[in-house]
CSV table of C-alpha atoms in Angstrom, one decimal:
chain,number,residue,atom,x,y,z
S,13,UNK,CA,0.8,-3.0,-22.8
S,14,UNK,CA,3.0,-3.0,-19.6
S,15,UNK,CA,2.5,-6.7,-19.1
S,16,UNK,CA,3.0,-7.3,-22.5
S,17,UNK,CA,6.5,-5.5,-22.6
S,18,UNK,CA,7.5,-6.8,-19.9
S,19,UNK,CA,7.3,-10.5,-20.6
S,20,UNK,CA,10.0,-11.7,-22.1
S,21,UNK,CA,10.6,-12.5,-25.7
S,22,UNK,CA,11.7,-16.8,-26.9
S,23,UNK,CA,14.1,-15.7,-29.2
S,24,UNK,CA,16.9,-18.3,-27.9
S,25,UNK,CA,13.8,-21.0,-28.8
S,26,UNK,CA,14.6,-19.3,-32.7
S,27,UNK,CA,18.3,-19.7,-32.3
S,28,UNK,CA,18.1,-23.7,-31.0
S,29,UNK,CA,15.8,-24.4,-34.1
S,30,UNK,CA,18.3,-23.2,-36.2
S,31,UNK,CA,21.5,-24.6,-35.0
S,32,UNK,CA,19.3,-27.7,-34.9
S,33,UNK,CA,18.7,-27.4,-38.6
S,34,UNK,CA,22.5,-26.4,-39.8
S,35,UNK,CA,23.5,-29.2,-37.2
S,36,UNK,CA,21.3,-31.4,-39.5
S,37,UNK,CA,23.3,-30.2,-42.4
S,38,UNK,CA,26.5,-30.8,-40.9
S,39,UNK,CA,26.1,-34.6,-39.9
S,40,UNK,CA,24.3,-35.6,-43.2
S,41,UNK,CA,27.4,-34.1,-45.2
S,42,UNK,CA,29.1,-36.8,-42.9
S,43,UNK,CA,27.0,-39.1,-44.1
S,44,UNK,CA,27.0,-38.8,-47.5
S,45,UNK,CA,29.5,-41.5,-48.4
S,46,UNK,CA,28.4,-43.9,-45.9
S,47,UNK,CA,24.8,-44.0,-47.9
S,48,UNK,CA,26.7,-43.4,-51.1
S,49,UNK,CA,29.7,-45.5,-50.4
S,50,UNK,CA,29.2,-49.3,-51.8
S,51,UNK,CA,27.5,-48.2,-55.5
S,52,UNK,CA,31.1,-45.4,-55.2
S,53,UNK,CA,32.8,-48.4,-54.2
S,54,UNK,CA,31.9,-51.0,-56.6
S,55,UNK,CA,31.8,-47.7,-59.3
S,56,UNK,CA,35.4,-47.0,-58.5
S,57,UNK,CA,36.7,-50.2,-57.1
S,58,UNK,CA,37.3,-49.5,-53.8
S,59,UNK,CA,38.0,-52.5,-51.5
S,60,UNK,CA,36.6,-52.3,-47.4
S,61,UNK,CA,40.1,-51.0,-46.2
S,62,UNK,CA,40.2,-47.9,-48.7
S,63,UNK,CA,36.7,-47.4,-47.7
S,64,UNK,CA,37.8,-47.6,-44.3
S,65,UNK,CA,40.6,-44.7,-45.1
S,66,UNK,CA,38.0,-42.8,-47.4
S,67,UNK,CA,35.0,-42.6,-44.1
S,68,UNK,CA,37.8,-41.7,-41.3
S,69,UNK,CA,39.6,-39.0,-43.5
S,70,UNK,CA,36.6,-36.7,-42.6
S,71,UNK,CA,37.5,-37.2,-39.0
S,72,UNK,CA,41.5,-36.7,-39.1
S,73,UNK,CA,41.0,-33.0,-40.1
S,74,UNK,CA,38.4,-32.3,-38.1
S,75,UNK,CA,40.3,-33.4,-34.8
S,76,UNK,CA,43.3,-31.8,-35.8
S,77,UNK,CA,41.4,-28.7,-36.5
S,78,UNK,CA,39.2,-28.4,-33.3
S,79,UNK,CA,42.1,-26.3,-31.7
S,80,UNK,CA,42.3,-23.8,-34.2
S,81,UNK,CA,38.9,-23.6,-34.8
S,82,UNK,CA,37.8,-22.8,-31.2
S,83,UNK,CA,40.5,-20.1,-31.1
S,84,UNK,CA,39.4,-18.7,-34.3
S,85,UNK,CA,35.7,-18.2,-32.7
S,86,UNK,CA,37.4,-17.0,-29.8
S,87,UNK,CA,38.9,-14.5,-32.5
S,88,UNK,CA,36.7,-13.8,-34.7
S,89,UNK,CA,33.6,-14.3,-33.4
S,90,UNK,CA,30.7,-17.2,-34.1
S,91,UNK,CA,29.0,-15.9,-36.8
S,92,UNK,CA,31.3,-14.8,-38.9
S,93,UNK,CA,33.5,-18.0,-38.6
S,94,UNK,CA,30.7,-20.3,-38.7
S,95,UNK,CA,29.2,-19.1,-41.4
S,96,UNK,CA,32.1,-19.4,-43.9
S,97,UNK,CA,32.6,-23.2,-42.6
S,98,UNK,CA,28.9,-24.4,-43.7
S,99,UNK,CA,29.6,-22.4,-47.2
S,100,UNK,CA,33.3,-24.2,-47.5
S,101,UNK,CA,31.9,-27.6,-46.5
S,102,UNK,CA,28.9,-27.3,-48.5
S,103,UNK,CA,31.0,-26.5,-51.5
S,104,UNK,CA,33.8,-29.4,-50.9
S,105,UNK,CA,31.1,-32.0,-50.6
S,106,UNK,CA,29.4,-31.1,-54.0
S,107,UNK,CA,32.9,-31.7,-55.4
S,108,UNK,CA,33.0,-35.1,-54.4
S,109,UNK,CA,30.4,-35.8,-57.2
S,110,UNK,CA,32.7,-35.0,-59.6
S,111,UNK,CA,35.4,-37.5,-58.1
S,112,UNK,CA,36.7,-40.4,-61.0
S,113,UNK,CA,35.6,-37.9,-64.1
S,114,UNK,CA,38.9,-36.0,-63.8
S,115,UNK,CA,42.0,-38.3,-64.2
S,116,UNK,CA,43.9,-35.7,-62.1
S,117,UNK,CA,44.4,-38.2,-59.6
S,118,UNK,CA,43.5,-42.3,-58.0
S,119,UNK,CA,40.2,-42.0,-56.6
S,120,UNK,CA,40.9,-43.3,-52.9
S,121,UNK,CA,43.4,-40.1,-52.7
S,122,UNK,CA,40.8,-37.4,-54.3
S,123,UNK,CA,38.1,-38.5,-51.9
S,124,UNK,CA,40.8,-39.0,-49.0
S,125,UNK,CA,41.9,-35.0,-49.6
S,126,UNK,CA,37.7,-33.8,-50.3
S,127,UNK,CA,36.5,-35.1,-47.1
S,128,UNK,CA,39.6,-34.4,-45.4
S,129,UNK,CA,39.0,-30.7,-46.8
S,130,UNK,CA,35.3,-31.3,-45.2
S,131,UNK,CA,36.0,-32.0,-41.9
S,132,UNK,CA,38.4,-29.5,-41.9
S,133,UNK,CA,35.7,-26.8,-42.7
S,134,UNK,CA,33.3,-28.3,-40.1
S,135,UNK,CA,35.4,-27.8,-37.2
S,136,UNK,CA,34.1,-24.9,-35.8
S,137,UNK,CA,31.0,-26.1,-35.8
S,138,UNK,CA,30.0,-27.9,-32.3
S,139,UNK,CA,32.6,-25.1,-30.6
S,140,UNK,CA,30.4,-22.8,-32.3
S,141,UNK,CA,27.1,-24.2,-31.1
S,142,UNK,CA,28.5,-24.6,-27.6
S,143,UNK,CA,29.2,-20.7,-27.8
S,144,UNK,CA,25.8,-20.0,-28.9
S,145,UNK,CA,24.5,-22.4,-26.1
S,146,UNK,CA,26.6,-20.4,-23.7
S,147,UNK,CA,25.5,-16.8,-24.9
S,148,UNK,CA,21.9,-17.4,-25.1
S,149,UNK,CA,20.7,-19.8,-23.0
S,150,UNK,CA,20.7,-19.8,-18.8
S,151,UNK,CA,22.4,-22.9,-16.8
S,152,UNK,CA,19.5,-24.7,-16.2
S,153,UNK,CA,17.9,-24.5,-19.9
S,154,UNK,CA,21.4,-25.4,-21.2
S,155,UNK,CA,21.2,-29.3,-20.7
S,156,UNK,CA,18.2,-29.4,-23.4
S,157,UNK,CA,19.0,-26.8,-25.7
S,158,UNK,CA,22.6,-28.5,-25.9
S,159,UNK,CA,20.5,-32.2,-26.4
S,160,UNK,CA,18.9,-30.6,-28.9
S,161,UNK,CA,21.5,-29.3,-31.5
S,162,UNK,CA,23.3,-32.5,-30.5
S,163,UNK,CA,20.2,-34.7,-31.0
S,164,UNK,CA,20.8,-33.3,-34.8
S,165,UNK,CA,23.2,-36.0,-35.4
S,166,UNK,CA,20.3,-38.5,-35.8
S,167,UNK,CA,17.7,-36.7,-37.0
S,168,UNK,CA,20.1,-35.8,-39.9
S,169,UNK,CA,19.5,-39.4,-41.2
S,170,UNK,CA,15.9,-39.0,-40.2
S,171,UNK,CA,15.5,-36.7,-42.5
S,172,UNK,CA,18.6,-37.2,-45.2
S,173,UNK,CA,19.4,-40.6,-45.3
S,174,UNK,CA,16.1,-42.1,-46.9
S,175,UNK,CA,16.8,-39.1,-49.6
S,176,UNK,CA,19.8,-39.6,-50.0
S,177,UNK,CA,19.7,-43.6,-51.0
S,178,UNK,CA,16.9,-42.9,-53.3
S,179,UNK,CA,18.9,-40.1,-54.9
S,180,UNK,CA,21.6,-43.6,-55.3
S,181,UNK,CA,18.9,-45.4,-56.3
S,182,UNK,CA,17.1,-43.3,-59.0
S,183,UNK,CA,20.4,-40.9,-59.9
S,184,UNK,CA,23.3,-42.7,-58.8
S,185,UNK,CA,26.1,-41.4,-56.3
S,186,UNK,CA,27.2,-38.4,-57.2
S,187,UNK,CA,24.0,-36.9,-57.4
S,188,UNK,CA,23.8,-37.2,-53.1
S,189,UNK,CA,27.3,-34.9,-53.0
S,190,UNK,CA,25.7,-32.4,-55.5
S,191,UNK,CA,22.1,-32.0,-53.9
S,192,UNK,CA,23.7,-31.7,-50.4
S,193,UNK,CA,25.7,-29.7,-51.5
S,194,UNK,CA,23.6,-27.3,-52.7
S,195,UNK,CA,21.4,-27.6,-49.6
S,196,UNK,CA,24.3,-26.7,-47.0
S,197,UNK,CA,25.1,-23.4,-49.7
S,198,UNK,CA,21.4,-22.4,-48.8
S,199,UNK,CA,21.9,-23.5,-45.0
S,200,UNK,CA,25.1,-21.0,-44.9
S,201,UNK,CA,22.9,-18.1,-46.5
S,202,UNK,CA,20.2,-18.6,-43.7
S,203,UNK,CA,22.4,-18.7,-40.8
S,204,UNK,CA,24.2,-15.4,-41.8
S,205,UNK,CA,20.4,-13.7,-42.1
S,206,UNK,CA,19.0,-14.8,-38.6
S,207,UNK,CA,21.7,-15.4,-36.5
S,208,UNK,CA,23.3,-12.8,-34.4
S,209,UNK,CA,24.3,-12.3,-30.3
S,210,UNK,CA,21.8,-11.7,-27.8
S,211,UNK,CA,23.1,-7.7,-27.1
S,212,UNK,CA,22.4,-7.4,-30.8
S,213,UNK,CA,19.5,-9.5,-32.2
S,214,UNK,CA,17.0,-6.9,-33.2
S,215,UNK,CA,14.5,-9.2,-32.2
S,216,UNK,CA,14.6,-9.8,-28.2
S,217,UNK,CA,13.6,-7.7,-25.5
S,218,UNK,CA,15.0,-6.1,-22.3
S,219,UNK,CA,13.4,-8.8,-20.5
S,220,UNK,CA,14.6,-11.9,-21.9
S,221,UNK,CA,17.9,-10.5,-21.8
S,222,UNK,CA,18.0,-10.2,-18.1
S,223,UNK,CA,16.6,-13.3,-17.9
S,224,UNK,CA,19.2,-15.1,-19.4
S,225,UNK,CA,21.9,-13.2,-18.0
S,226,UNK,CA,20.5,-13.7,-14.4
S,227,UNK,CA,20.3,-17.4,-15.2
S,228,UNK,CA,24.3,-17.1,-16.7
S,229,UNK,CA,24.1,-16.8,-19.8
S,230,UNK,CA,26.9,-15.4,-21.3
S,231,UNK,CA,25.3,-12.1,-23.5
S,232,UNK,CA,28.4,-10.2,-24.4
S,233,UNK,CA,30.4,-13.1,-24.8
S,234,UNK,CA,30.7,-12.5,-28.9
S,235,UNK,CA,31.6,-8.7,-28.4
S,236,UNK,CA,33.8,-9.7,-25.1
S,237,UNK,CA,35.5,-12.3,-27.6
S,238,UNK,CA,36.6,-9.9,-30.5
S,239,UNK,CA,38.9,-7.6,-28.5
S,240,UNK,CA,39.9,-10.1,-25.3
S,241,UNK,CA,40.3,-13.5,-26.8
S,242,UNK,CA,43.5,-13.0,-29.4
S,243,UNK,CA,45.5,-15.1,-26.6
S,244,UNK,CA,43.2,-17.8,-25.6
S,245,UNK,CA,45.4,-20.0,-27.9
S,246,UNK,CA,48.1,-20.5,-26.0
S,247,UNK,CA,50.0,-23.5,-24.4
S,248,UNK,CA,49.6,-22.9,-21.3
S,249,UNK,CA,46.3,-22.5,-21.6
S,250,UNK,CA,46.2,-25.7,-23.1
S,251,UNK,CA,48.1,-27.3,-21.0
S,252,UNK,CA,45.6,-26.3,-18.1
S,253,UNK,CA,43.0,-27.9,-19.4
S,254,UNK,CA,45.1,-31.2,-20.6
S,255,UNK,CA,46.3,-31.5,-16.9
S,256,UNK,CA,43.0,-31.5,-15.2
S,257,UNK,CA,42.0,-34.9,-14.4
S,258,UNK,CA,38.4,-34.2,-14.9
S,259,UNK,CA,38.6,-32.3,-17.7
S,260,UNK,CA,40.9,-35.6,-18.8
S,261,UNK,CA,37.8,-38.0,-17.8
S,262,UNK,CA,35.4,-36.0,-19.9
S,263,UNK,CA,37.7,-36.1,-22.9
S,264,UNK,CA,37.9,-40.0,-22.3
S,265,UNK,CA,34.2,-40.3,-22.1
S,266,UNK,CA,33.2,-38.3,-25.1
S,267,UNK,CA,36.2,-40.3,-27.4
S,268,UNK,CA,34.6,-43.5,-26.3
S,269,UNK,CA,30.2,-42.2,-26.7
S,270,UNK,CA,31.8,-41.2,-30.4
S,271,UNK,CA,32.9,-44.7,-31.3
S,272,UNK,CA,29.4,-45.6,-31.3
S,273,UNK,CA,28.5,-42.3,-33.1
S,274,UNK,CA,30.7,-42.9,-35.8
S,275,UNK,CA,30.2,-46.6,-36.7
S,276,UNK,CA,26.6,-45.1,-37.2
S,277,UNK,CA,27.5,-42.2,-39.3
S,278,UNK,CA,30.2,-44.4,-41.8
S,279,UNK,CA,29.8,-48.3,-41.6
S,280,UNK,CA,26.2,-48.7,-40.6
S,281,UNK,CA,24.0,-48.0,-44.1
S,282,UNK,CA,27.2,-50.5,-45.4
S,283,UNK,CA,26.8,-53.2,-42.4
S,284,UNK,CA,23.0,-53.1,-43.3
S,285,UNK,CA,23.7,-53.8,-47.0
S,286,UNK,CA,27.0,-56.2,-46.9
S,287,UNK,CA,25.9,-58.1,-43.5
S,288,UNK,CA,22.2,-57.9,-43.4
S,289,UNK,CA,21.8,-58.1,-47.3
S,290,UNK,CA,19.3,-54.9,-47.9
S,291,UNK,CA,19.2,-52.7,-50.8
S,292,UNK,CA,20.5,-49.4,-50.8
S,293,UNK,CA,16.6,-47.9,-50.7
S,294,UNK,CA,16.1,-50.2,-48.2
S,295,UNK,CA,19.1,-49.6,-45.6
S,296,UNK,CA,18.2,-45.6,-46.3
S,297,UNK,CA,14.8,-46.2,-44.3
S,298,UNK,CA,16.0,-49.1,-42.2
S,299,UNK,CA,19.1,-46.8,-40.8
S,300,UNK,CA,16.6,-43.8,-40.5
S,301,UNK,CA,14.7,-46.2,-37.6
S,302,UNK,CA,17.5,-45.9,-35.0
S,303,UNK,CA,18.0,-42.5,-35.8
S,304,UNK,CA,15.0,-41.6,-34.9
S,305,UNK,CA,15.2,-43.5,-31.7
S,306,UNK,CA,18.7,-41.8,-30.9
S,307,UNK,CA,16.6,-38.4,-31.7
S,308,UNK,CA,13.9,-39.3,-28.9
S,309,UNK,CA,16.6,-40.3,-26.7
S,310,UNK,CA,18.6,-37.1,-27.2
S,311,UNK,CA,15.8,-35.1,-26.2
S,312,UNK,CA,14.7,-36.9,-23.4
S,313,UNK,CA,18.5,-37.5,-21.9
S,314,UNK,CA,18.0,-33.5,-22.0
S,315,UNK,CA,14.8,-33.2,-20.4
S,316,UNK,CA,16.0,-35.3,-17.5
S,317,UNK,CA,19.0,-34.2,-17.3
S,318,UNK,CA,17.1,-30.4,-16.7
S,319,UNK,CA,14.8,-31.4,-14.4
S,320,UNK,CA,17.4,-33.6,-11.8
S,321,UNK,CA,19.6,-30.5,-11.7
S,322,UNK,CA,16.4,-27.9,-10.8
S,323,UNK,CA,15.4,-30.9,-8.1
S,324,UNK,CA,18.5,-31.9,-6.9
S,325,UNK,CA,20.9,-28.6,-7.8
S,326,UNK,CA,23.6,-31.2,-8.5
S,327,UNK,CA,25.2,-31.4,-11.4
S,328,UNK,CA,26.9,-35.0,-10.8
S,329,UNK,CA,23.6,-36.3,-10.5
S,330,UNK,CA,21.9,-34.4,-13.0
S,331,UNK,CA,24.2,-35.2,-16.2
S,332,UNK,CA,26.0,-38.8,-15.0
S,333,UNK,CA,22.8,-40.6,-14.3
S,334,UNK,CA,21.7,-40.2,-17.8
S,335,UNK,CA,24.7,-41.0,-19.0
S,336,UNK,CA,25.1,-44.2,-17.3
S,337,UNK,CA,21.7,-45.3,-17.8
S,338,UNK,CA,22.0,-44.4,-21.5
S,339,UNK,CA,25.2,-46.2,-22.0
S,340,UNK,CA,24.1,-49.5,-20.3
S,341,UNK,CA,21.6,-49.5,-23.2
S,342,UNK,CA,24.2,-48.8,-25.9
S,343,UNK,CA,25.9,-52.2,-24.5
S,344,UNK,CA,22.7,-53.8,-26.8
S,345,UNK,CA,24.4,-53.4,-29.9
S,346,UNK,CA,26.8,-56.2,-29.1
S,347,UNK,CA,23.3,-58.8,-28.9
S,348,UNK,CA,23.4,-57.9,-32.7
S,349,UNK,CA,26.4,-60.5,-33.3
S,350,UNK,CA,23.8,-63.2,-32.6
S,351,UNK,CA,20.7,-62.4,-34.3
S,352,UNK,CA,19.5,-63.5,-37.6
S,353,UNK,CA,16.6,-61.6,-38.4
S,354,UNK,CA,16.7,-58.1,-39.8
S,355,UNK,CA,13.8,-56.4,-37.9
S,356,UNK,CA,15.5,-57.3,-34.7
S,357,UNK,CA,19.0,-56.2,-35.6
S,358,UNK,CA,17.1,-52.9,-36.3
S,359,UNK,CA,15.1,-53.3,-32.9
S,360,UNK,CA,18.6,-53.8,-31.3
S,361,UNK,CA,20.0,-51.2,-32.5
S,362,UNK,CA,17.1,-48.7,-32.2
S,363,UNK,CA,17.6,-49.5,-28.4
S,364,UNK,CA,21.4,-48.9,-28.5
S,365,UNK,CA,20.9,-45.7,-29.9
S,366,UNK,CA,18.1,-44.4,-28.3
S,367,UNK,CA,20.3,-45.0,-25.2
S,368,UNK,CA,23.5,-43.3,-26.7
S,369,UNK,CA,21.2,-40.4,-27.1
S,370,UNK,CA,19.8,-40.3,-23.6
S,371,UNK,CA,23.6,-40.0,-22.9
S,372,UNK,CA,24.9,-37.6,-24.9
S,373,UNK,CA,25.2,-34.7,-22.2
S,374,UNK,CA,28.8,-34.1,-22.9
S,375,UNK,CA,28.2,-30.2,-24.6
S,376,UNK,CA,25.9,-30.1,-21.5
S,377,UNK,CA,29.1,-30.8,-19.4
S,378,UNK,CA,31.3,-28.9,-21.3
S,379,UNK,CA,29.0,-25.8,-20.7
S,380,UNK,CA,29.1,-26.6,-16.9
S,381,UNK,CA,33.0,-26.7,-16.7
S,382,UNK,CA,34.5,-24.7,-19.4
S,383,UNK,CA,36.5,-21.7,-18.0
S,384,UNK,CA,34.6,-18.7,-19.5
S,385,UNK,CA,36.9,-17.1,-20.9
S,386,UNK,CA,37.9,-20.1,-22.7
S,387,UNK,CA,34.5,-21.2,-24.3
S,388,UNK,CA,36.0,-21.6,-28.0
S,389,UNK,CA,39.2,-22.9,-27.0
S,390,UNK,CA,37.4,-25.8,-24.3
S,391,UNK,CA,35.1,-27.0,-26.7
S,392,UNK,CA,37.6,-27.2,-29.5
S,393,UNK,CA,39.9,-29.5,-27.4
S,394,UNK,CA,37.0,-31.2,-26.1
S,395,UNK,CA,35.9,-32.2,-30.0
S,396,UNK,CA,39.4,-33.1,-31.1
S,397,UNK,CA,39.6,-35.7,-28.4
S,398,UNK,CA,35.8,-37.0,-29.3
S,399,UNK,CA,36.3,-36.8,-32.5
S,400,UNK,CA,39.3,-38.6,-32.9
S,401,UNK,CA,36.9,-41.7,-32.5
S,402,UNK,CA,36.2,-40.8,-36.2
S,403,UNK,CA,39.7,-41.5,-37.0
S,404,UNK,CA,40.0,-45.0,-35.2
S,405,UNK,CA,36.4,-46.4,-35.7
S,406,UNK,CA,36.3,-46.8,-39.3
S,407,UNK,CA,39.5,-47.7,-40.3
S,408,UNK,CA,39.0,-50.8,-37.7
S,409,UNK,CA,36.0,-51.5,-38.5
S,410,UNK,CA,37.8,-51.4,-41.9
S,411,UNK,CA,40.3,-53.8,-41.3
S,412,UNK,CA,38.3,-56.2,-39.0
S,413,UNK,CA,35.6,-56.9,-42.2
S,414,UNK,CA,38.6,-56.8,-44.7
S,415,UNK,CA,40.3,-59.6,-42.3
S,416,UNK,CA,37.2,-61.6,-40.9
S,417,UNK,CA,34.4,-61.3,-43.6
S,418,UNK,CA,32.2,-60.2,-40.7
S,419,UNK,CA,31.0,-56.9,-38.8
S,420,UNK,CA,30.9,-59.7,-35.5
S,421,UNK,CA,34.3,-58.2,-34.0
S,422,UNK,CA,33.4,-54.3,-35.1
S,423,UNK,CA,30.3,-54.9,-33.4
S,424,UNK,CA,31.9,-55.9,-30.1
S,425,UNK,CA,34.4,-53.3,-30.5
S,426,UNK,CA,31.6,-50.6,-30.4
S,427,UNK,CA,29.9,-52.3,-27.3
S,428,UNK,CA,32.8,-52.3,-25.2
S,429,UNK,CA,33.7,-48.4,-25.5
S,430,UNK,CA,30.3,-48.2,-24.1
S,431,UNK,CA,31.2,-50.0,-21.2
S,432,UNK,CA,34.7,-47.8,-21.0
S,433,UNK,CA,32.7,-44.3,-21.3
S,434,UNK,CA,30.5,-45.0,-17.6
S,435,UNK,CA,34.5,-45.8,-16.1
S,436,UNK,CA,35.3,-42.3,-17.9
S,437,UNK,CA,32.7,-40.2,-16.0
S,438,UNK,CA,32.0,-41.7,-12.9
S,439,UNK,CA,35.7,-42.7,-12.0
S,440,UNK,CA,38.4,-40.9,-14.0
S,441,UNK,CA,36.3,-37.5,-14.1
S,442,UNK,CA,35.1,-37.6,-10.7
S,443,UNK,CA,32.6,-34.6,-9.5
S,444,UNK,CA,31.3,-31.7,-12.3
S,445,UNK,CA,32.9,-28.1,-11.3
S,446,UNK,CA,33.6,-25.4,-13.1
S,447,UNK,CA,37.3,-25.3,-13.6
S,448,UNK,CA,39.5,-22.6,-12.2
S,449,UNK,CA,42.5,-21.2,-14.2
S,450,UNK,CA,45.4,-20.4,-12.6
């Protein structure tokens, strides 16, 4: 019984799964109009550059909000803040369904203001996991439990998008914004069941505490957070962490990895039916191909990442080499401007993205550098500047097919930010260190 009591308890395994799963949620809500989008657009008549408008307006609230959202969970503490996002976002994504029935306004401005209301409520959600990552998991288990909730991103079309275009095919559009809806609704109920800090889930034990603690794990960071954290929102704060020329590199890096991420998540189920001709049914399974490809690699950029820091204690080598290595892969989608046959545009991109996942340590990094006391307030500035790639990328992607006919120019567009993210890391960031403040 001794042995028994003093071996210690996996509950942080239980806590990955489940960000993993609402992470899932959270990137197929993304996704919705990019599998919904061309029977919405030839429903509603929407031309490419109002699509364009309609996929980005997702990511111009959720950049803007990353600030406020960190210092919020700073505030207010993760659960509580994350909870009510997946229930708002859940409920402003069924209301999409409903867009064109009421003639309360165009609809290019109704789904402009719903998924700008979306992103909005989704951006304390990758601060949030970052926390979580923080509080219960050591430094050297941190690199694959943050691969893992960030490997969601492609998974969630694993899973969602061959639903979602038969729920196109067999229901029509709206019906994808209502089920997912009602999904995310039941997502927000689980997390606020089984989620709590590690000094309070009634679940672990003594010994896996310790262990995480000795390993750095941040245990009382959520109790820490609701009395100490009220003035982690403040300029100079900010200002700290804008004029730090690795912190600067990083931002680059991850704004740059997200281009790819969100041609992927808006324009790719279209580009596989405007360019490459498929039916909706069709581009659902063919788009869930690289996905899962960007799931393996996500995992195994993780793993490696994991295993060169216990070898090498390094943390340069241990997160840029898969980075690197991941992104030179990525460069593949480019080969897609001169290929012909569909099975090898998927090919091509399955490689592309199964590289973009072997690189997508930047929460890894973020856990490595981020000033403790500023977890929330890090990571939200961190995901502004990423996800301000979900601004830019669709609306060009927009207005290059509007103007050329072709996804040829997007496609290079993509490939070269690939390029740009390796000059990020390895030259503008320099070496991986916990920063300091002053």
């Amino acid at each position: 019984m001794t042995d028994l009591a003093a071996r210690p308890t996996r509950v942080r395994h239980k806590i990955i799964a489940l960000i993993f799963l609402i992470t899932t949620l959270n990137y197929a809500d993304r996704a919705t109009f990019s599998i919904a989008g061309s029977a919405a657009s030839a429903d509603l008549g929407l031309s490419p550059v109002q699509t364009g408008f309609i996929l980005s307006a997702f990511a111009w609230a959720y950049a803007l909000a990353q600030i406020p959202g960190g210092a919020l969970l700073d505030r207010f503490g993760t659960k509580r803040v994350y909870a009510g996002a997946i229930a708002l976002w859940s409920m402003f994504t069924a209301m999409q369904g409903f867009v064109g029935w009421l003639p309360v306004a165009s609809a290019v401005a109704t789904l402009f203001v719903l998924r700008f209301l979306v992103g909005l409520a989704e951006a304390p959600s990758f601060p949030g996991n970052a926390r979580l990552v923080a509080a219960w998991f050591p430094g050297a288990e941190r690199g694959t439990a943050s691969a893992i909730f960030n490997s969601a991103q492609y998974f969630s079309l694993v899973a969602f998008a061959p639903l979602m275009g038969w729920l196109v095919h067999e229901f029509g559009w709206r019906a994808v914004f209502w089920v997912m809806g009602g999904i995310g609704l039941c997502g927000a109920a689980i997390f606020v069941r089984y989620i709590h800090s590690p000094s309070r889930h009634p679940d672990i034990n003594a010994a896996e505490l310790d262990y995480i603690e000795a390993g750095g794990g941040l245990i009382h960071l959520e109790e820490k957070g609701a009395q100490a954290a009220a003035s982690t929102f403040t300029w100079a704060n900010i200002r700290q962490l804008l004029a730090n020329r690795m912190m600067l590199g990083i931002y680059l890096g991850q704004y740059c990895i997200n281009v790819l991420t969100y041609f992927f998540v808006t324009w790719f189920p279209i580009y596989l039916v405007k360019e490459r001709g498929l039916n909706i049914v069709e581009a659902g399974f063919a788009a869930a191909v690289p996905a899962i490809c960007g799931f393996i690699g996500g995992l195994a950029g993780g793993f490696l990442s994991d295993m060169l820091l216990r070898r090498t204690g390094s943390n340069d080598i241990a997160r840029k080499t898969p980075m690197v290595v991941g992104m030179l892969l990525a460069t593949l989608i480019i080969a897609c401007v001169w290929v012909d046959a569909e099975w090898l545009v998927i090919v091509l991109m399955s490689i592309a993205f199964f590289g973009k996942g072997i690189a997508s340590l930047g929460w890894a990094i973020m856990a490595d550098v981020a000033p403790k006391q500023l977890a929330g307030l890090s990571g939200g500035v961190f995901n502004m500047f990423g996800n301000a790639a979900g601004i830019v990328t669709p609306i060009v992607v927009g207005y290059i097919v509007g103007a050329t006919g072709s996804f040829d120019l997007a496609l290079w567009f993509v490939g070269v930010h690939c390029l740009i993210t390796i000059f990020a890391f390895l030259v503008v960031a320099g070496p991986i260190r916990r920063l300091e403040l002053k």
